[in-house]
Short mmCIF file of C-alpha atoms in Angstrom, two decimals:
data_model
loop_
_atom_site.label_atom_id
_atom_site.label_comp_id
_atom_site.label_asym_id
_atom_site.label_seq_id
_atom_site.Cartn_x
_atom_site.Cartn_y
_atom_site.Cartn_z
CA MET A 1 113.86 77.43 91.45
CA LEU A 2 114.63 78.53 88.13
CA ILE A 3 114.03 82.41 86.06
CA PRO A 4 112.91 82.24 83.53
CA TRP A 5 113.68 83.27 81.08
CA ARG A 6 110.87 84.61 77.60
CA TYR A 7 113.48 85.15 75.18
CA ARG A 8 114.04 82.29 72.24
CA LYS A 9 115.65 82.72 69.45
CA ARG A 10 113.18 81.51 66.75
CA GLU A 11 112.83 80.81 62.84
CA ARG A 12 112.38 83.50 60.43
CA SER A 13 110.79 85.69 63.58
CA PHE A 14 110.05 89.06 61.87
CA ILE A 15 111.70 91.20 65.01
CA GLN A 16 114.51 88.84 65.97
CA SER A 17 115.81 88.91 61.61
CA PHE A 18 117.30 92.34 62.56
CA ASP A 19 119.98 93.09 65.19
CA PRO A 20 119.03 94.05 68.34
CA ARG A 21 120.31 97.71 68.48
CA ALA A 22 118.01 98.67 65.15
CA TRP A 23 115.46 97.48 66.42
CA LEU A 24 115.62 98.96 70.01
CA ILE A 25 116.32 102.72 67.96
CA PHE A 26 113.24 102.24 65.90
CA TYR A 27 110.29 100.73 68.89
CA VAL A 28 111.37 104.29 70.58
CA CYS A 29 110.95 105.46 66.62
CA PHE A 30 107.57 104.25 66.65
CA LEU A 31 106.90 105.02 70.47
CA PHE A 32 107.19 108.50 70.30
CA SER A 33 105.75 108.85 66.81
CA THR A 34 102.12 106.80 68.10
CA LEU A 35 102.03 109.22 71.16
CA THR A 36 102.06 112.80 68.42
CA PHE A 37 98.33 111.44 67.26
CA TRP A 38 95.26 110.78 68.58
CA ASP A 39 93.38 111.09 64.79
CA VAL A 40 92.14 107.19 64.67
CA ARG A 41 92.60 107.19 60.79
CA TYR A 42 96.27 108.21 61.75
CA LEU A 43 97.18 105.28 63.81
CA ILE A 44 95.62 102.48 62.93
CA PRO A 45 98.90 101.83 60.30
CA PHE A 46 100.57 101.92 63.51
CA LEU A 47 98.12 98.99 65.41
CA ALA A 48 98.65 97.52 62.04
CA PHE A 49 102.11 97.19 61.75
CA ALA A 50 102.09 96.06 65.80
CA VAL A 51 99.61 92.97 64.94
CA PHE A 52 101.96 92.50 61.91
CA THR A 53 104.94 92.27 64.54
CA LEU A 54 103.76 90.53 66.04
CA ILE A 55 102.20 87.58 63.89
CA SER A 56 105.61 87.70 62.26
CA SER A 57 107.35 87.08 65.75
CA ARG A 58 107.02 83.78 65.32
CA ILE A 59 105.78 83.07 69.36
CA GLN A 60 104.24 80.86 70.70
CA TRP A 61 100.63 82.04 71.56
CA ARG A 62 100.60 79.71 75.29
CA GLU A 63 104.01 81.47 75.90
CA ILE A 64 102.56 85.90 75.32
CA ARG A 65 98.65 83.73 76.10
CA ARG A 66 98.73 85.66 80.04
CA SER A 67 101.15 88.66 79.17
CA PHE A 68 98.68 89.58 76.21
CA LEU A 69 95.20 88.86 77.46
CA PHE A 70 96.28 91.17 79.98
CA ILE A 71 97.39 93.95 78.25
CA VAL A 72 95.29 94.24 76.03
CA GLY A 73 92.57 93.07 77.79
CA PHE A 74 92.76 96.02 80.59
CA VAL A 75 93.52 98.24 77.45
CA PHE A 76 90.25 97.06 76.11
CA PHE A 77 88.63 97.65 79.94
CA PHE A 78 90.27 100.98 80.23
CA SER A 79 89.06 102.35 76.39
CA ILE A 80 84.86 101.34 77.68
CA MET A 81 85.39 102.90 81.35
CA THR A 82 86.67 106.40 79.20
CA PHE A 83 84.27 105.86 76.85
CA LEU A 84 80.72 105.08 79.69
CA THR A 85 81.90 107.74 81.83
CA GLY A 86 83.07 110.06 79.17
CA ARG A 87 86.59 111.88 81.69
CA GLY A 88 89.82 111.76 80.13
CA GLY A 89 88.46 112.48 76.04
CA VAL A 90 86.71 116.10 77.54
CA GLU A 91 90.33 117.64 77.30
CA VAL A 92 90.75 117.02 74.18
CA TYR A 93 87.24 117.75 72.51
CA ALA A 94 84.95 120.85 73.49
CA GLU A 95 81.31 119.65 72.31
CA GLU A 96 79.94 116.74 71.89
CA HIS A 97 77.64 115.34 69.42
CA LEU A 98 74.66 113.57 71.17
CA ILE A 99 72.89 109.74 69.00
CA ARG A 100 71.85 108.53 71.61
CA ARG A 101 70.76 108.86 75.36
CA PHE A 102 69.73 106.01 77.82
CA GLU A 103 68.62 107.08 81.03
CA ALA A 104 67.27 104.94 83.74
CA SER A 105 63.70 104.76 85.34
CA PHE A 106 64.60 104.99 88.82
CA SER A 107 66.38 108.33 90.59
CA ILE A 108 68.96 108.25 93.30
CA LEU A 109 68.40 111.16 95.57
CA GLY A 110 67.25 113.44 92.46
CA TRP A 111 70.05 111.53 90.63
CA THR A 112 68.57 109.61 87.27
CA PRO A 113 71.84 107.17 86.02
CA ALA A 114 71.93 107.78 82.43
CA LEU A 115 74.71 106.89 79.50
CA ASP A 116 75.26 109.58 76.63
CA ILE A 117 75.84 108.44 73.93
CA THR A 118 78.45 110.77 71.58
CA VAL A 119 79.84 110.28 68.37
CA GLU A 120 82.75 112.31 70.13
CA ARG A 121 83.12 109.81 73.07
CA ILE A 122 82.73 106.33 70.54
CA PHE A 123 85.91 107.92 68.66
CA PHE A 124 88.21 109.70 71.38
CA ALA A 125 88.04 105.03 72.77
CA LEU A 126 88.76 103.78 69.21
CA SER A 127 91.70 106.30 69.55
CA GLN A 128 92.46 105.30 72.62
CA PHE A 129 91.91 101.94 72.15
CA THR A 130 94.24 102.10 69.53
CA ARG A 131 97.20 103.90 69.83
CA VAL A 132 97.02 102.25 73.80
CA ALA A 133 97.24 98.72 72.36
CA SER A 134 99.99 99.87 69.39
CA MET A 135 102.39 100.59 71.63
CA ALA A 136 101.97 98.01 74.46
CA ILE A 137 101.48 95.17 72.02
CA MET A 138 105.19 96.19 70.50
CA THR A 139 106.83 96.75 74.11
CA VAL A 140 105.06 93.16 74.82
CA LEU A 141 106.99 90.96 72.06
CA ILE A 142 110.39 92.82 73.19
CA PRO A 143 111.42 90.24 76.07
CA PHE A 144 111.03 87.44 73.58
CA SER A 145 113.19 88.67 71.11
CA LEU A 146 115.43 90.40 72.27
CA ASN A 147 118.20 87.84 73.89
CA PRO A 148 119.43 88.94 77.61
CA ALA A 149 122.47 87.73 76.40
CA LEU A 150 122.65 90.13 74.45
CA TYR A 151 121.03 93.16 76.38
CA GLY A 152 124.97 94.70 77.18
CA VAL A 153 126.57 94.42 74.01
CA THR A 154 123.77 95.97 72.95
CA PHE A 155 123.17 98.90 74.71
CA LYS A 156 127.41 99.43 73.99
CA GLY A 157 126.41 99.41 71.16
CA LEU A 158 123.38 102.24 71.98
CA GLY A 159 126.70 104.68 72.66
CA LEU A 160 126.41 103.94 76.34
CA ASN A 161 129.29 103.24 78.47
CA ASP A 162 131.53 100.23 79.12
CA LYS A 163 130.73 101.08 82.80
CA PHE A 164 126.87 100.90 82.20
CA ALA A 165 126.82 98.20 79.92
CA TYR A 166 128.82 96.02 81.84
CA ALA A 167 126.79 96.69 84.49
CA MET A 168 123.92 95.50 82.83
CA ASP A 169 125.34 91.71 81.70
CA LEU A 170 126.00 91.55 85.35
CA THR A 171 122.45 92.15 85.84
CA MET A 172 121.67 89.72 83.13
CA ARG A 173 124.42 86.79 85.51
CA PHE A 174 123.01 87.52 88.44
CA ILE A 175 119.38 87.20 88.74
CA PRO A 176 119.35 83.38 89.20
CA THR A 177 122.13 83.79 91.09
CA PHE A 178 120.33 85.51 93.98
CA ALA A 179 116.74 84.05 92.37
CA ARG A 180 118.71 80.75 94.46
CA ASP A 181 120.07 83.02 97.32
CA PHE A 182 116.22 84.01 97.71
CA GLN A 183 115.07 80.20 97.44
CA LEU A 184 117.45 79.67 100.00
CA THR A 185 116.84 82.63 102.25
CA VAL A 186 113.19 81.25 101.41
CA ASP A 187 113.74 77.81 102.43
CA ALA A 188 116.31 78.73 105.51
CA GLN A 189 113.69 81.58 107.75
CA ARG A 190 110.89 78.01 106.33
CA ALA A 191 112.58 75.50 108.62
CA ARG A 192 112.19 78.16 111.21
CA GLY A 193 108.67 78.70 111.41
CA TYR A 194 108.45 81.25 108.86
CA GLU A 195 105.42 81.39 106.33
CA LEU A 196 105.58 83.81 103.86
CA GLU A 197 102.01 82.56 101.79
CA HIS A 198 99.85 82.97 105.03
CA PHE A 199 100.93 86.56 106.48
CA SER A 200 98.94 87.59 109.56
CA GLY A 201 98.16 90.82 111.02
CA GLY A 202 98.03 94.74 109.75
CA LEU A 203 99.57 95.98 106.54
CA ILE A 204 102.71 97.37 108.80
CA GLU A 205 103.04 94.32 110.50
CA GLN A 206 103.08 92.40 107.46
CA VAL A 207 105.42 94.63 106.14
CA ARG A 208 107.26 94.47 109.03
CA LYS A 209 107.20 90.69 108.79
CA MET A 210 109.07 90.70 104.95
CA GLY A 211 112.92 91.62 106.64
CA PRO A 212 113.70 87.78 107.54
CA ILE A 213 113.47 87.65 103.67
CA PHE A 214 114.36 90.80 103.03
CA VAL A 215 117.86 91.34 104.95
CA PRO A 216 119.77 88.43 104.46
CA VAL A 217 119.34 88.45 100.75
CA VAL A 218 119.93 91.63 100.69
CA ILE A 219 123.21 92.12 102.78
CA HIS A 220 124.35 88.71 101.34
CA ALA A 221 124.41 89.86 98.21
CA ILE A 222 126.57 93.27 98.69
CA ILE A 223 129.15 91.28 100.81
CA GLY A 224 129.23 88.61 97.67
CA SER A 225 129.62 91.71 95.77
CA GLU A 226 132.86 92.18 97.35
CA ASP A 227 135.23 89.20 95.59
CA ILE A 228 133.44 90.23 92.52
CA ILE A 229 135.34 93.63 92.99
CA ASP A 230 138.14 92.48 93.48
CA ALA A 231 138.15 90.42 90.32
CA MET A 232 136.83 93.30 88.75
CA ASP A 233 140.21 95.76 89.65
CA LEU A 234 142.58 92.43 89.17
CA ARG A 235 141.89 92.60 86.08
CA ALA A 236 141.63 95.97 84.55
CA PHE A 237 138.63 96.81 85.13
CA GLY A 238 138.17 100.20 83.58
CA ILE A 239 141.51 100.98 82.27
CA GLY A 240 140.19 101.06 78.74
CA PRO A 241 138.13 100.01 76.08
CA ARG A 242 136.79 96.63 76.88
CA THR A 243 135.85 93.82 74.44
CA TRP A 244 133.01 91.68 73.64
CA ILE A 245 132.93 87.96 73.67
CA ASP A 246 129.38 88.32 71.50
CA VAL A 247 129.84 90.89 68.54
CA LEU A 248 126.88 92.22 66.61
CA GLU A 249 127.18 92.61 62.94
CA ARG A 250 125.07 96.02 61.15
CA LYS A 251 123.29 95.22 57.80
CA THR A 252 121.54 96.88 55.13
CA ARG A 253 118.29 96.05 56.53
CA ASP A 254 119.71 97.41 60.48
CA ARG A 255 120.48 100.38 58.25
CA ILE A 256 117.37 100.87 56.67
CA LEU A 257 115.64 99.92 59.36
CA ILE A 258 116.87 102.91 61.77
CA TRP A 259 115.95 104.75 58.47
CA VAL A 260 112.70 104.34 58.36
CA GLY A 261 112.52 104.96 62.42
CA VAL A 262 113.92 108.08 61.62
CA ILE A 263 112.04 109.20 59.46
CA LEU A 264 107.97 107.69 60.45
CA LEU A 265 109.60 109.62 63.60
CA VAL A 266 110.75 113.25 62.24
CA GLY A 267 107.70 113.15 59.79
CA SER A 268 104.99 112.29 62.66
CA LEU A 269 106.32 115.92 64.23
CA ALA A 270 106.39 117.83 61.64
CA LEU A 271 102.94 116.72 61.02
CA GLY A 272 101.74 116.97 65.26
CA PHE A 273 103.45 120.42 64.78
CA THR A 274 101.13 121.16 61.67
CA GLY A 275 98.41 120.09 63.85
CA TYR A 276 97.54 117.24 61.90
CA GLY A 277 96.57 113.61 63.75
CA MET A 278 94.83 115.49 66.54
CA PHE A 279 91.67 114.07 67.97
CA TRP A 280 89.23 113.69 64.96
CA ALA A 281 85.96 112.42 65.08
CA PRO A 282 83.52 112.65 61.45
CA THR A 283 81.24 114.94 61.45
CA ALA A 284 79.00 112.79 58.94
CA LEU A 285 77.43 110.99 62.37
CA MET B 1 124.93 98.60 90.77
CA ALA B 2 124.58 95.21 89.17
CA ILE B 3 123.95 94.28 91.90
CA GLY B 4 120.54 96.52 93.19
CA ALA B 5 119.03 96.03 89.56
CA ALA B 6 119.48 92.30 89.90
CA LEU B 7 118.37 91.88 93.04
CA TYR B 8 115.88 94.51 92.21
CA ALA B 9 114.35 92.26 89.33
CA VAL B 10 114.30 89.05 91.35
CA PHE B 11 112.63 90.78 94.58
CA SER B 12 109.78 92.50 91.91
CA TRP B 13 109.98 88.98 90.41
CA PHE B 14 109.09 87.01 92.97
CA PHE B 15 106.48 89.75 94.31
CA ASN B 16 104.54 90.41 91.61
CA ALA B 17 102.08 88.58 91.97
CA THR B 18 104.57 85.11 89.60
CA VAL B 19 105.79 83.37 92.94
CA PHE B 20 103.89 84.41 96.21
CA VAL B 21 100.75 85.93 95.59
CA VAL B 22 100.59 88.53 99.00
CA PRO B 23 97.57 89.44 99.72
CA SER B 24 95.99 93.13 99.60
CA LEU B 25 94.76 94.72 102.44
CA SER B 26 91.57 96.13 100.88
CA GLN B 27 93.42 96.73 97.14
CA VAL B 28 96.36 98.21 99.19
CA ALA B 29 98.94 96.03 96.80
CA LEU B 30 102.54 94.90 98.38
CA ARG B 31 105.34 95.92 96.52
CA PRO B 32 107.67 95.59 99.39
CA ALA B 33 110.41 95.74 96.40
CA VAL B 34 110.30 99.18 95.76
CA ALA B 35 112.83 99.40 99.41
CA ILE B 36 115.90 98.36 96.86
CA PRO B 37 115.71 100.93 94.62
CA MET B 38 115.51 103.33 97.87
CA PHE B 39 118.48 101.77 99.54
CA PHE B 40 121.25 101.23 96.82
CA GLY B 41 120.70 104.80 95.29
CA TYR B 42 121.22 106.62 99.43
CA ALA B 43 123.68 103.55 99.85
CA PHE B 44 125.69 104.35 96.91
CA GLY B 45 124.61 107.24 95.52
CA PRO B 46 122.21 108.35 93.08
CA VAL B 47 123.37 107.40 89.75
CA VAL B 48 124.20 103.21 91.72
CA GLY B 49 119.88 104.06 92.86
CA PHE B 50 119.13 105.54 89.19
CA PHE B 51 120.56 102.38 87.19
CA THR B 52 119.26 100.03 90.31
CA GLY B 53 115.27 101.44 89.63
CA ILE B 54 115.64 101.84 86.13
CA VAL B 55 116.79 98.96 85.34
CA GLY B 56 115.95 96.53 87.99
CA ASN B 57 112.65 97.55 87.49
CA THR B 58 112.97 96.20 83.24
CA PHE B 59 114.42 93.14 84.43
CA GLY B 60 111.72 92.60 86.24
CA ASP B 61 108.70 93.34 83.51
CA ALA B 62 110.63 91.35 81.30
CA ILE B 63 110.90 88.03 83.69
CA SER B 64 107.60 88.52 85.29
CA GLY B 65 106.48 88.17 81.17
CA PHE B 66 104.45 90.99 81.42
CA GLY B 67 106.45 93.35 78.63
CA LEU B 68 108.16 96.71 78.93
CA SER B 69 106.11 99.74 81.01
CA PRO B 70 109.44 102.20 79.96
CA GLN B 71 107.81 105.73 81.83
CA TRP B 72 107.19 103.36 85.42
CA SER B 73 111.07 101.81 84.82
CA VAL B 74 112.09 105.85 84.37
CA GLY B 75 110.32 107.07 87.92
CA ASN B 76 112.08 103.58 89.65
CA GLY B 77 114.38 105.13 88.46
CA LEU B 78 113.92 108.71 89.96
CA ILE B 79 113.12 106.80 93.07
CA GLY B 80 116.82 105.73 93.04
CA PHE B 81 118.55 108.37 91.95
CA ILE B 82 116.59 110.70 94.39
CA ALA B 83 117.16 108.65 97.69
CA GLY B 84 120.45 108.97 96.91
CA LEU B 85 120.03 112.17 96.78
CA PRO B 86 122.13 113.01 100.67
CA ALA B 87 124.95 112.60 99.51
CA LEU B 88 124.97 116.23 98.00
CA PHE B 89 124.28 117.68 101.52
CA SER B 90 127.02 118.55 104.54
CA ASP B 91 123.73 118.52 107.05
CA ARG B 92 121.93 115.70 106.57
CA LYS B 93 119.59 116.39 109.15
CA ARG B 94 118.69 120.14 107.96
CA SER B 95 118.23 118.32 104.38
CA ALA B 96 116.25 115.61 105.68
CA ASN B 97 113.83 118.26 107.73
CA ALA B 98 113.23 120.16 104.57
CA VAL B 99 112.91 117.32 102.43
CA LEU B 100 109.56 116.36 104.93
CA TRP B 101 108.19 120.00 103.91
CA ILE B 102 108.19 119.22 100.63
CA GLY B 103 107.08 115.71 101.49
CA GLY B 104 104.49 117.20 103.77
CA VAL B 105 102.82 119.45 101.38
CA LEU B 106 102.70 116.65 98.49
CA THR B 107 101.12 114.00 100.64
CA ALA B 108 98.06 116.93 101.59
CA LEU B 109 97.80 117.85 97.82
CA ALA B 110 97.13 114.50 96.29
CA THR B 111 95.71 113.60 99.54
CA VAL B 112 92.89 116.88 99.32
CA LEU B 113 92.68 115.72 95.73
CA TYR B 114 91.46 112.18 96.39
CA PHE B 115 88.86 113.34 98.46
CA MET B 116 87.19 115.44 96.26
CA ASN B 117 87.42 112.85 93.40
CA SER B 118 86.48 109.76 95.59
CA SER B 119 84.82 107.97 93.53
CA GLU B 120 87.49 107.23 91.03
CA THR B 121 88.73 103.54 90.28
CA ASN B 122 91.87 102.68 92.02
CA MET B 123 93.79 101.72 88.25
CA MET B 124 96.23 100.00 90.54
CA PHE B 125 94.48 97.44 92.31
CA PHE B 126 94.11 94.05 90.02
CA ASP B 127 92.92 91.10 91.43
CA PRO B 128 91.83 87.70 88.53
CA ALA B 129 89.85 84.85 90.94
CA ARG B 130 87.15 87.71 91.73
CA ASP B 131 87.28 89.50 88.82
CA VAL B 132 88.89 92.67 89.60
CA TYR B 133 90.67 94.21 87.03
CA GLY B 134 91.76 97.77 88.18
CA ASP B 135 87.31 98.90 87.70
CA GLN B 136 86.36 99.19 91.45
CA PRO B 137 86.11 102.38 93.01
CA ILE B 138 89.11 103.64 95.44
CA ALA B 139 89.38 102.23 99.06
CA LEU B 140 89.64 105.04 101.64
CA THR B 141 92.61 102.44 102.80
CA ALA B 142 93.99 103.12 99.49
CA GLY B 143 93.23 106.82 99.12
CA ILE B 144 94.42 107.64 102.36
CA SER B 145 98.25 105.56 102.27
CA VAL B 146 99.89 107.68 101.14
CA LEU B 147 99.39 109.73 103.98
CA ILE B 148 99.48 106.80 106.55
CA GLY B 149 102.95 106.38 104.63
CA PHE B 150 103.89 110.18 106.03
CA ILE B 151 103.09 109.75 108.91
CA LEU B 152 104.87 106.55 109.55
CA VAL B 153 108.35 108.66 107.05
CA LEU B 154 107.91 111.08 109.86
CA ALA B 155 107.58 109.06 113.08
CA VAL B 156 111.01 107.54 112.17
CA ARG B 157 112.44 110.73 111.25
CA PHE B 158 112.15 111.47 114.70
CA GLY B 159 112.20 108.27 116.45
CA PHE B 160 115.68 107.80 114.89
CA GLY B 161 116.61 111.40 115.14
CA LYS B 162 119.71 110.28 116.68
CA ASN B 163 120.73 107.95 113.83
CA VAL B 164 121.10 110.43 110.87
CA ASP B 165 121.91 108.20 108.30
CA VAL B 166 117.94 106.41 109.12
CA ALA B 167 116.11 109.26 109.30
CA ALA B 168 117.88 110.71 106.30
CA ALA B 169 117.24 107.48 103.92
CA VAL B 170 113.55 107.42 104.91
CA THR B 171 112.90 110.70 104.38
CA TRP B 172 115.01 111.13 101.64
CA GLY B 173 113.68 108.26 100.09
CA MET B 174 109.62 109.93 100.91
CA LEU B 175 110.60 112.30 98.04
CA GLY B 176 111.52 110.05 95.45
CA ASN B 177 108.55 108.00 96.10
CA LEU B 178 106.97 110.83 95.17
CA ILE B 179 108.68 112.05 92.60
CA GLY B 180 109.20 109.27 90.70
CA ILE B 181 105.80 107.40 90.96
CA GLY B 182 104.16 111.27 90.71
CA TYR B 183 106.25 111.18 87.28
CA ALA B 184 105.32 107.25 86.07
CA ALA B 185 101.58 108.39 86.64
CA LEU B 186 101.21 112.12 85.25
CA SER B 187 103.06 111.06 82.40
CA ASP B 188 99.92 108.05 81.58
CA ILE B 189 98.34 111.42 80.50
CA TRP B 190 100.31 111.35 77.34
CA ILE B 191 100.89 108.30 76.63
CA ASN B 192 97.34 106.25 78.04
CA GLY B 193 95.20 109.86 77.69
CA TYR B 194 94.50 109.99 81.87
CA SER B 195 93.04 112.47 83.38
CA PHE B 196 95.00 114.59 85.70
CA VAL B 197 92.67 113.03 87.93
CA THR B 198 92.62 109.73 86.80
CA ALA B 199 96.27 109.88 86.91
CA ILE B 200 97.33 111.05 90.71
CA VAL B 201 93.68 109.39 92.53
CA GLY B 202 93.72 105.94 90.15
CA GLU B 203 97.09 105.54 89.68
CA PHE B 204 99.44 107.94 92.03
CA LEU B 205 97.56 107.27 95.26
CA PRO B 206 97.55 103.42 94.74
CA ALA B 207 100.98 102.74 93.93
CA ALA B 208 103.55 105.91 95.88
CA GLY B 209 101.28 105.43 99.45
CA PRO B 210 102.11 101.84 99.90
CA ASN B 211 105.69 102.73 99.28
CA LEU B 212 105.65 104.68 101.34
CA ILE B 213 105.03 102.83 104.08
CA PHE B 214 108.29 100.49 102.10
CA ALA B 215 110.82 103.10 103.06
CA ALA B 216 109.27 103.46 106.57
CA ILE B 217 109.83 100.17 108.05
CA LEU B 218 112.12 98.23 105.46
CA VAL B 219 114.70 101.11 104.30
CA PRO B 220 115.84 101.48 108.06
CA LEU B 221 115.90 97.65 108.35
CA LEU B 222 118.42 97.15 105.47
CA VAL B 223 120.45 100.77 106.69
CA VAL B 224 120.75 99.68 110.06
CA ALA B 225 121.95 95.90 108.85
CA TYR B 226 124.58 97.80 106.18
CA ALA B 227 125.65 99.76 109.15
CA ALA B 228 126.84 96.78 111.22
CA VAL B 229 128.83 95.04 107.83
CA GLN B 230 130.42 97.40 106.91
CA LYS B 231 131.93 98.04 111.23
CA GLN B 232 132.50 95.07 111.22
CA SER B 233 134.00 94.96 107.15
CA GLY B 234 135.77 97.96 107.91
CA ARG B 235 135.21 99.33 104.50
#
């Protein structure tokens, strides 16, 4: 079975025009900057930038549809739930200004279901949606845009030591191998009458039945790793600094992106600490 | 490190409703892959456990196509990290007992919070075939799943009383799970604006509970199998 890596090289993609290290630094700065604010007026530019990045990423809709609908749909649903129940926002605002109250015409044990539409609830739900959607859109793009083959050298470039950077590289390489081993094990167990799709019994029994898949795959991988350890030892891994086949080059545009990210983060934190960007709802309503 | 992370990514991909749709039992979604960082943490130490959890979860999310959830990846890393901590204690049996007490207190607090807020929605339960997107009130099974898991861990701890390896792996895996998933759920208060109750009852309980059940059943199987391999290879 083939592992479907989501990454493709895309021509004229905005996100892919940058060095992956620069983009990751910018992404982290963007994430923490977004988290600083609850004011929808401050958050809208973040959402606008996230949407711009999504559109300019050249990712086809059919590629991203499933994950995009799932994540944004969930964020939308959660914001609606927050609006309907009023939960979540109560820690942010103290009083509510009622616009309209809808009351059911029936009562259940003396309790009449009612929905209060208040200015604060509307704006808290809007802020929540804008904030989480901005982060979700920027995050969902990463697996589609950063080449997994460069994860190791990227993290090495971000200051991780050789051991961890190489482990990331190896992880990426092992995934297809272990996926194949997993499939072989499943097929072998099926030949013995094992039915993964038709688990029966209670919760504990179902978990126990996963043992015949788990144990052989994990133990086989650990035993197989001995050869890799020997090969690495023979090549004196860990004695001196490593070199990498792929070399990343940081251009002027990458440096600009990093600086934009850092300035954005410092500016956002400064605004946050001085009391700007807290939850806001228009008083005129 | 790389092997654990790759295995965790592959198992996550297979079981995250992408290849095999493992049935959910009364809102308790089965995510067996979590046994991997627990086992690797215990067998190879906290650094390997942390790497297995954080990188494995990141790669698993990447190949599943659901984007990344950095806070949940860190939470998974913490599971592996804490599962590897018994290596620091000379008396594993005593440390496991201390961990059981801490786990018991955390389980009791979370379960009490569930009974006080049993109308919360289960944010971790999705069933697109039935139009369920984390919007169903949490079921009793999901609400008390941490308690069920803890009882199973307790049973393994005393059932394998003489096998310190199994007892320590399971109890420390339990603590790692409670703290790691707790961290991820609580971070959503800051990131997604959830209330404390939503984070604990809607996210922590339905995620951490089933994980404890896996810790209690799959981790001992892996520990016993690995001990047999070590014996055979002499390493």
